[in-house]
Short mmCIF file of N, CA and C in Angstrom, two decimals:
data_model
loop_
_atom_site.label_atom_id
_atom_site.label_comp_id
_atom_site.label_asym_id
_atom_site.label_seq_id
_atom_site.Cartn_x
_atom_site.Cartn_y
_atom_site.Cartn_z
N UNK A 1 -6.43 50.54 -16.59
CA UNK A 1 -5.24 49.97 -16.06
C UNK A 1 -4.24 50.89 -16.28
N UNK A 2 -4.61 51.82 -17.13
CA UNK A 2 -3.50 52.40 -18.23
C UNK A 2 -3.16 53.99 -17.23
N UNK A 3 -4.10 53.34 -16.70
CA UNK A 3 -3.81 55.11 -15.27
C UNK A 3 -3.29 55.27 -14.86
N UNK A 4 -3.92 53.68 -14.47
CA UNK A 4 -2.43 53.19 -13.08
C UNK A 4 -1.03 52.88 -13.10
N UNK A 5 -0.41 52.92 -14.72
CA UNK A 5 0.30 51.73 -14.97
C UNK A 5 1.65 53.80 -15.22
N UNK A 6 0.14 54.79 -15.40
CA UNK A 6 0.70 55.96 -15.59
C UNK A 6 1.63 56.12 -14.44
N UNK A 7 0.66 56.88 -13.65
CA UNK A 7 0.81 56.65 -12.29
C UNK A 7 2.04 56.57 -11.51
N UNK A 8 1.64 54.74 -11.79
CA UNK A 8 3.35 54.20 -11.61
C UNK A 8 4.85 54.61 -12.20
N UNK A 9 4.48 54.53 -13.30
CA UNK A 9 5.31 55.71 -13.58
C UNK A 9 6.14 57.12 -12.91
N UNK A 10 5.56 57.65 -13.58
CA UNK A 10 5.46 58.79 -13.12
C UNK A 10 5.80 59.24 -11.84
N UNK A 11 5.51 58.63 -10.63
CA UNK A 11 6.03 58.61 -9.59
C UNK A 11 7.79 57.99 -9.39
N UNK A 12 7.70 56.77 -10.02
CA UNK A 12 9.24 56.24 -10.17
C UNK A 12 10.60 57.56 -11.02
N UNK A 13 9.90 57.71 -11.81
CA UNK A 13 10.61 59.16 -12.35
C UNK A 13 10.16 59.86 -11.48
N UNK A 14 9.27 60.61 -10.88
CA UNK A 14 10.04 61.33 -10.18
C UNK A 14 10.79 61.56 -8.81
N UNK A 15 11.05 59.70 -8.31
CA UNK A 15 11.79 59.87 -7.52
C UNK A 15 12.99 59.47 -7.95
N UNK A 16 13.14 58.99 -9.11
CA UNK A 16 14.58 59.14 -9.80
C UNK A 16 15.24 60.75 -9.86
N UNK A 17 14.75 61.50 -10.36
CA UNK A 17 14.86 62.70 -10.28
C UNK A 17 15.46 63.03 -8.94
N UNK A 18 14.31 62.70 -7.98
CA UNK A 18 14.90 63.57 -6.75
C UNK A 18 16.30 62.90 -6.06
N UNK A 19 16.00 61.14 -6.13
CA UNK A 19 17.47 61.00 -6.27
C UNK A 19 18.86 61.14 -6.67
N UNK A 20 18.63 61.50 -8.34
CA UNK A 20 19.60 62.23 -8.93
C UNK A 20 20.12 63.50 -8.58
N UNK A 21 18.71 65.03 -8.23
CA UNK A 21 19.36 65.74 -8.03
C UNK A 21 20.39 65.45 -6.87
N UNK A 22 19.86 64.75 -6.06
CA UNK A 22 20.35 64.57 -4.29
C UNK A 22 22.34 64.06 -4.75
N UNK A 23 22.48 63.57 -5.92
CA UNK A 23 23.26 62.98 -5.55
C UNK A 23 24.82 64.13 -6.61
N UNK A 24 24.55 65.05 -7.33
CA UNK A 24 24.64 65.47 -8.13
C UNK A 24 24.75 66.72 -6.99
N UNK A 25 23.94 66.72 -6.01
CA UNK A 25 24.02 68.25 -4.88
C UNK A 25 25.85 67.30 -4.29
N UNK A 26 25.63 66.64 -3.64
CA UNK A 26 26.68 66.01 -3.18
C UNK A 26 28.25 65.84 -4.15
N UNK A 27 27.86 66.10 -5.60
CA UNK A 27 29.70 66.75 -5.93
C UNK A 27 29.67 67.28 -7.13
N UNK A 28 28.28 69.00 -6.54
CA UNK A 28 28.47 69.87 -7.20
C UNK A 28 28.59 69.89 -8.44
N UNK A 29 27.71 68.65 -9.12
CA UNK A 29 27.65 68.67 -10.75
C UNK A 29 26.38 69.85 -11.19
N UNK A 30 25.41 69.30 -12.46
CA UNK A 30 24.54 70.04 -12.71
C UNK A 30 23.63 69.38 -12.47
N UNK A 31 22.48 71.03 -11.43
CA UNK A 31 21.54 70.13 -11.04
C UNK A 31 19.98 70.34 -11.66
N UNK A 32 19.06 69.11 -11.13
CA UNK A 32 17.43 69.13 -12.21
C UNK A 32 16.83 70.48 -11.37
N UNK A 33 16.83 71.12 -12.63
CA UNK A 33 16.00 73.07 -12.45
C UNK A 33 15.40 71.96 -11.15
N UNK A 34 14.77 73.34 -10.79
CA UNK A 34 13.71 73.62 -9.46
C UNK A 34 12.39 72.84 -9.70
N UNK A 35 11.75 73.57 -11.52
CA UNK A 35 10.66 74.32 -11.87
C UNK A 35 10.15 72.49 -12.68
N UNK A 36 11.33 71.83 -12.91
CA UNK A 36 11.13 70.01 -13.20
C UNK A 36 10.38 69.73 -12.55
N UNK A 37 11.34 68.99 -10.86
CA UNK A 37 11.55 68.87 -9.87
C UNK A 37 9.84 68.75 -9.50
N UNK A 38 9.65 69.89 -9.58
CA UNK A 38 8.05 70.13 -9.06
C UNK A 38 6.78 70.00 -10.07
N UNK A 39 7.38 70.00 -11.45
CA UNK A 39 6.25 69.98 -12.61
C UNK A 39 6.20 68.13 -12.77
N UNK A 40 7.58 67.67 -11.88
CA UNK A 40 6.97 66.24 -11.87
C UNK A 40 5.87 65.78 -11.07
N UNK A 41 6.26 66.70 -10.23
CA UNK A 41 5.22 66.30 -8.48
C UNK A 41 3.37 67.00 -9.24
N UNK A 42 3.46 67.46 -9.13
CA UNK A 42 2.18 68.38 -9.92
C UNK A 42 2.24 67.10 -11.83
N UNK A 43 2.59 66.56 -12.37
CA UNK A 43 2.42 65.95 -13.37
C UNK A 43 1.55 64.01 -13.31
N UNK A 44 1.83 64.35 -12.03
CA UNK A 44 0.90 62.54 -11.51
C UNK A 44 1.77 62.59 -10.39
N UNK A 45 3.13 62.66 -10.08
CA UNK A 45 4.61 61.87 -9.35
C UNK A 45 4.55 62.51 -8.57
N UNK A 46 3.44 63.25 -7.22
CA UNK A 46 3.94 63.52 -6.66
C UNK A 46 4.21 63.09 -4.88
N UNK A 47 3.64 61.76 -5.31
CA UNK A 47 3.80 60.65 -4.24
C UNK A 47 5.34 59.72 -4.48
N UNK A 48 5.65 60.01 -5.06
CA UNK A 48 7.12 59.65 -5.25
C UNK A 48 7.93 60.82 -5.51
N UNK A 49 7.84 62.64 -5.70
CA UNK A 49 8.57 63.41 -4.72
C UNK A 49 8.30 63.42 -3.18
N UNK A 50 7.09 63.41 -2.95
CA UNK A 50 7.43 63.34 -1.39
C UNK A 50 8.05 62.12 -0.38
N UNK A 51 8.25 61.29 -1.26
CA UNK A 51 9.08 60.43 -0.83
C UNK A 51 10.34 60.28 -1.33
N UNK A 52 10.52 61.07 -1.92
CA UNK A 52 12.20 61.21 -2.29
C UNK A 52 12.55 62.23 -2.03
N UNK A 53 11.94 62.93 -0.84
CA UNK A 53 12.17 64.56 -0.41
C UNK A 53 12.26 63.84 0.96
N UNK A 54 11.15 62.98 1.74
CA UNK A 54 11.40 62.54 2.89
C UNK A 54 12.51 61.50 3.13
N UNK A 55 12.22 61.08 2.67
CA UNK A 55 13.50 59.25 2.46
C UNK A 55 15.22 60.11 2.41
N UNK A 56 14.93 60.88 0.99
CA UNK A 56 16.67 60.85 0.77
C UNK A 56 17.18 62.25 1.72
N UNK A 57 16.06 62.69 2.40
CA UNK A 57 15.34 64.75 2.82
C UNK A 57 16.98 65.60 1.69
N UNK A 58 16.58 65.39 0.51
CA UNK A 58 16.34 66.27 -0.75
C UNK A 58 15.46 68.26 -0.40
N UNK A 59 15.76 68.49 -0.33
CA UNK A 59 14.89 69.80 -0.83
C UNK A 59 14.12 69.71 0.64
N UNK A 60 14.46 69.47 1.87
CA UNK A 60 13.59 69.44 2.52
C UNK A 60 13.61 70.68 3.59
N UNK A 61 14.26 71.48 3.20
CA UNK A 61 14.47 72.93 4.10
C UNK A 61 14.61 74.06 2.86
N UNK A 62 13.55 74.32 1.49
CA UNK A 62 12.39 75.18 0.26
C UNK A 62 11.37 75.17 0.45
N UNK A 63 11.40 76.71 1.19
CA UNK A 63 10.18 76.53 1.39
C UNK A 63 9.04 76.08 0.21
N UNK A 64 9.08 76.25 -1.03
CA UNK A 64 8.75 76.58 -2.06
C UNK A 64 8.14 74.87 -2.23
N UNK A 65 9.57 73.97 -2.13
CA UNK A 65 9.21 72.55 -1.91
C UNK A 65 8.47 71.99 -0.55
N UNK A 66 8.33 72.41 0.22
CA UNK A 66 8.26 72.17 1.81
C UNK A 66 6.40 72.46 1.56
N UNK A 67 5.79 73.50 0.32
CA UNK A 67 4.79 73.88 0.69
C UNK A 67 3.62 72.94 -0.99
N UNK A 68 4.85 72.80 -1.79
CA UNK A 68 4.33 72.94 -2.94
C UNK A 68 3.54 71.28 -3.28
N UNK A 69 4.89 70.39 -2.84
CA UNK A 69 4.84 68.95 -3.72
C UNK A 69 4.10 68.41 -2.52
N UNK A 70 3.72 68.25 -0.97
CA UNK A 70 2.65 68.38 -0.66
C UNK A 70 1.27 68.33 -1.00
N UNK A 71 0.83 70.09 -1.42
CA UNK A 71 0.09 70.55 -2.05
C UNK A 71 -0.86 69.43 -3.48
N UNK A 72 0.63 69.18 -4.02
CA UNK A 72 0.40 67.92 -5.46
C UNK A 72 -0.12 67.11 -3.88
N UNK A 73 0.62 66.22 -3.57
CA UNK A 73 -0.09 65.32 -3.07
C UNK A 73 -1.66 65.51 -2.38
N UNK A 74 -1.46 66.37 -2.08
CA UNK A 74 -2.96 65.81 -1.83
C UNK A 74 -3.80 66.53 -2.77
N UNK A 75 -3.68 67.32 -3.26
CA UNK A 75 -4.89 67.65 -4.45
C UNK A 75 -4.71 65.83 -4.96
N UNK A 76 -3.74 65.20 -5.62
CA UNK A 76 -4.25 63.89 -6.31
C UNK A 76 -5.14 62.77 -5.66
N UNK A 77 -4.08 62.53 -4.41
CA UNK A 77 -5.34 61.88 -3.01
C UNK A 77 -6.45 62.42 -3.04
N UNK A 78 -6.95 63.86 -2.97
CA UNK A 78 -8.35 64.72 -3.40
C UNK A 78 -9.20 63.72 -4.62
N UNK A 79 -8.72 64.04 -6.14
CA UNK A 79 -9.03 63.91 -6.99
C UNK A 79 -8.86 62.54 -6.99
N UNK A 80 -8.36 61.54 -6.89
CA UNK A 80 -8.22 60.08 -6.73
C UNK A 80 -9.39 59.40 -5.90
N UNK A 81 -10.02 59.89 -4.89
CA UNK A 81 -11.17 60.20 -4.19
C UNK A 81 -12.24 60.38 -4.20
N UNK A 82 -12.28 61.32 -4.76
CA UNK A 82 -13.51 61.33 -5.92
C UNK A 82 -13.36 60.30 -6.67
N UNK A 83 -13.09 60.20 -7.70
CA UNK A 83 -12.98 59.26 -8.53
C UNK A 83 -13.49 57.55 -8.23
N UNK A 84 -13.34 57.40 -7.36
CA UNK A 84 -13.11 56.36 -6.90
C UNK A 84 -14.61 56.61 -6.71
N UNK A 85 -14.78 57.38 -5.39
CA UNK A 85 -15.97 57.78 -4.63
C UNK A 85 -17.61 57.17 -5.88
N UNK A 86 -16.72 58.67 -7.30
CA UNK A 86 -18.01 58.79 -7.74
C UNK A 86 -18.44 57.00 -8.70
N UNK A 87 -17.56 56.82 -9.04
CA UNK A 87 -17.24 55.76 -10.45
C UNK A 87 -18.20 54.63 -9.63
N UNK A 88 -18.12 54.48 -7.85
CA UNK A 88 -19.00 53.93 -7.16
C UNK A 88 -20.75 54.12 -7.43
N UNK A 89 -20.71 55.29 -7.05
CA UNK A 89 -22.09 55.91 -6.98
C UNK A 89 -22.54 55.81 -8.79
N UNK A 90 -21.91 56.09 -9.59
CA UNK A 90 -22.40 56.18 -10.77
C UNK A 90 -22.67 54.40 -11.43
N UNK A 91 -21.88 53.40 -11.01
CA UNK A 91 -22.05 52.31 -10.92
C UNK A 91 -20.84 52.26 -12.73
N UNK A 92 -19.67 52.62 -12.74
CA UNK A 92 -18.76 52.69 -13.40
C UNK A 92 -17.57 51.24 -13.26
#
């Protein structure tokens, strides 16, 4: 349960970060560093980051984001699938 709360929270935070950066970009204000945006994706917020990119059309022209955010989402999906499969195999 704690893991699901963590994932929900970090994905919400990642989405909010992308939304805030989009607003700041439009206003010409100080921006959230790219390393922080990508870091949020790799810390478990890959779905929130991906949705932020797609729904807000933010960072979709930056190769670094186009490659790394889906990579993080794929890795997280594989890890979660492996945990589910292994937990069923070992009856956990």
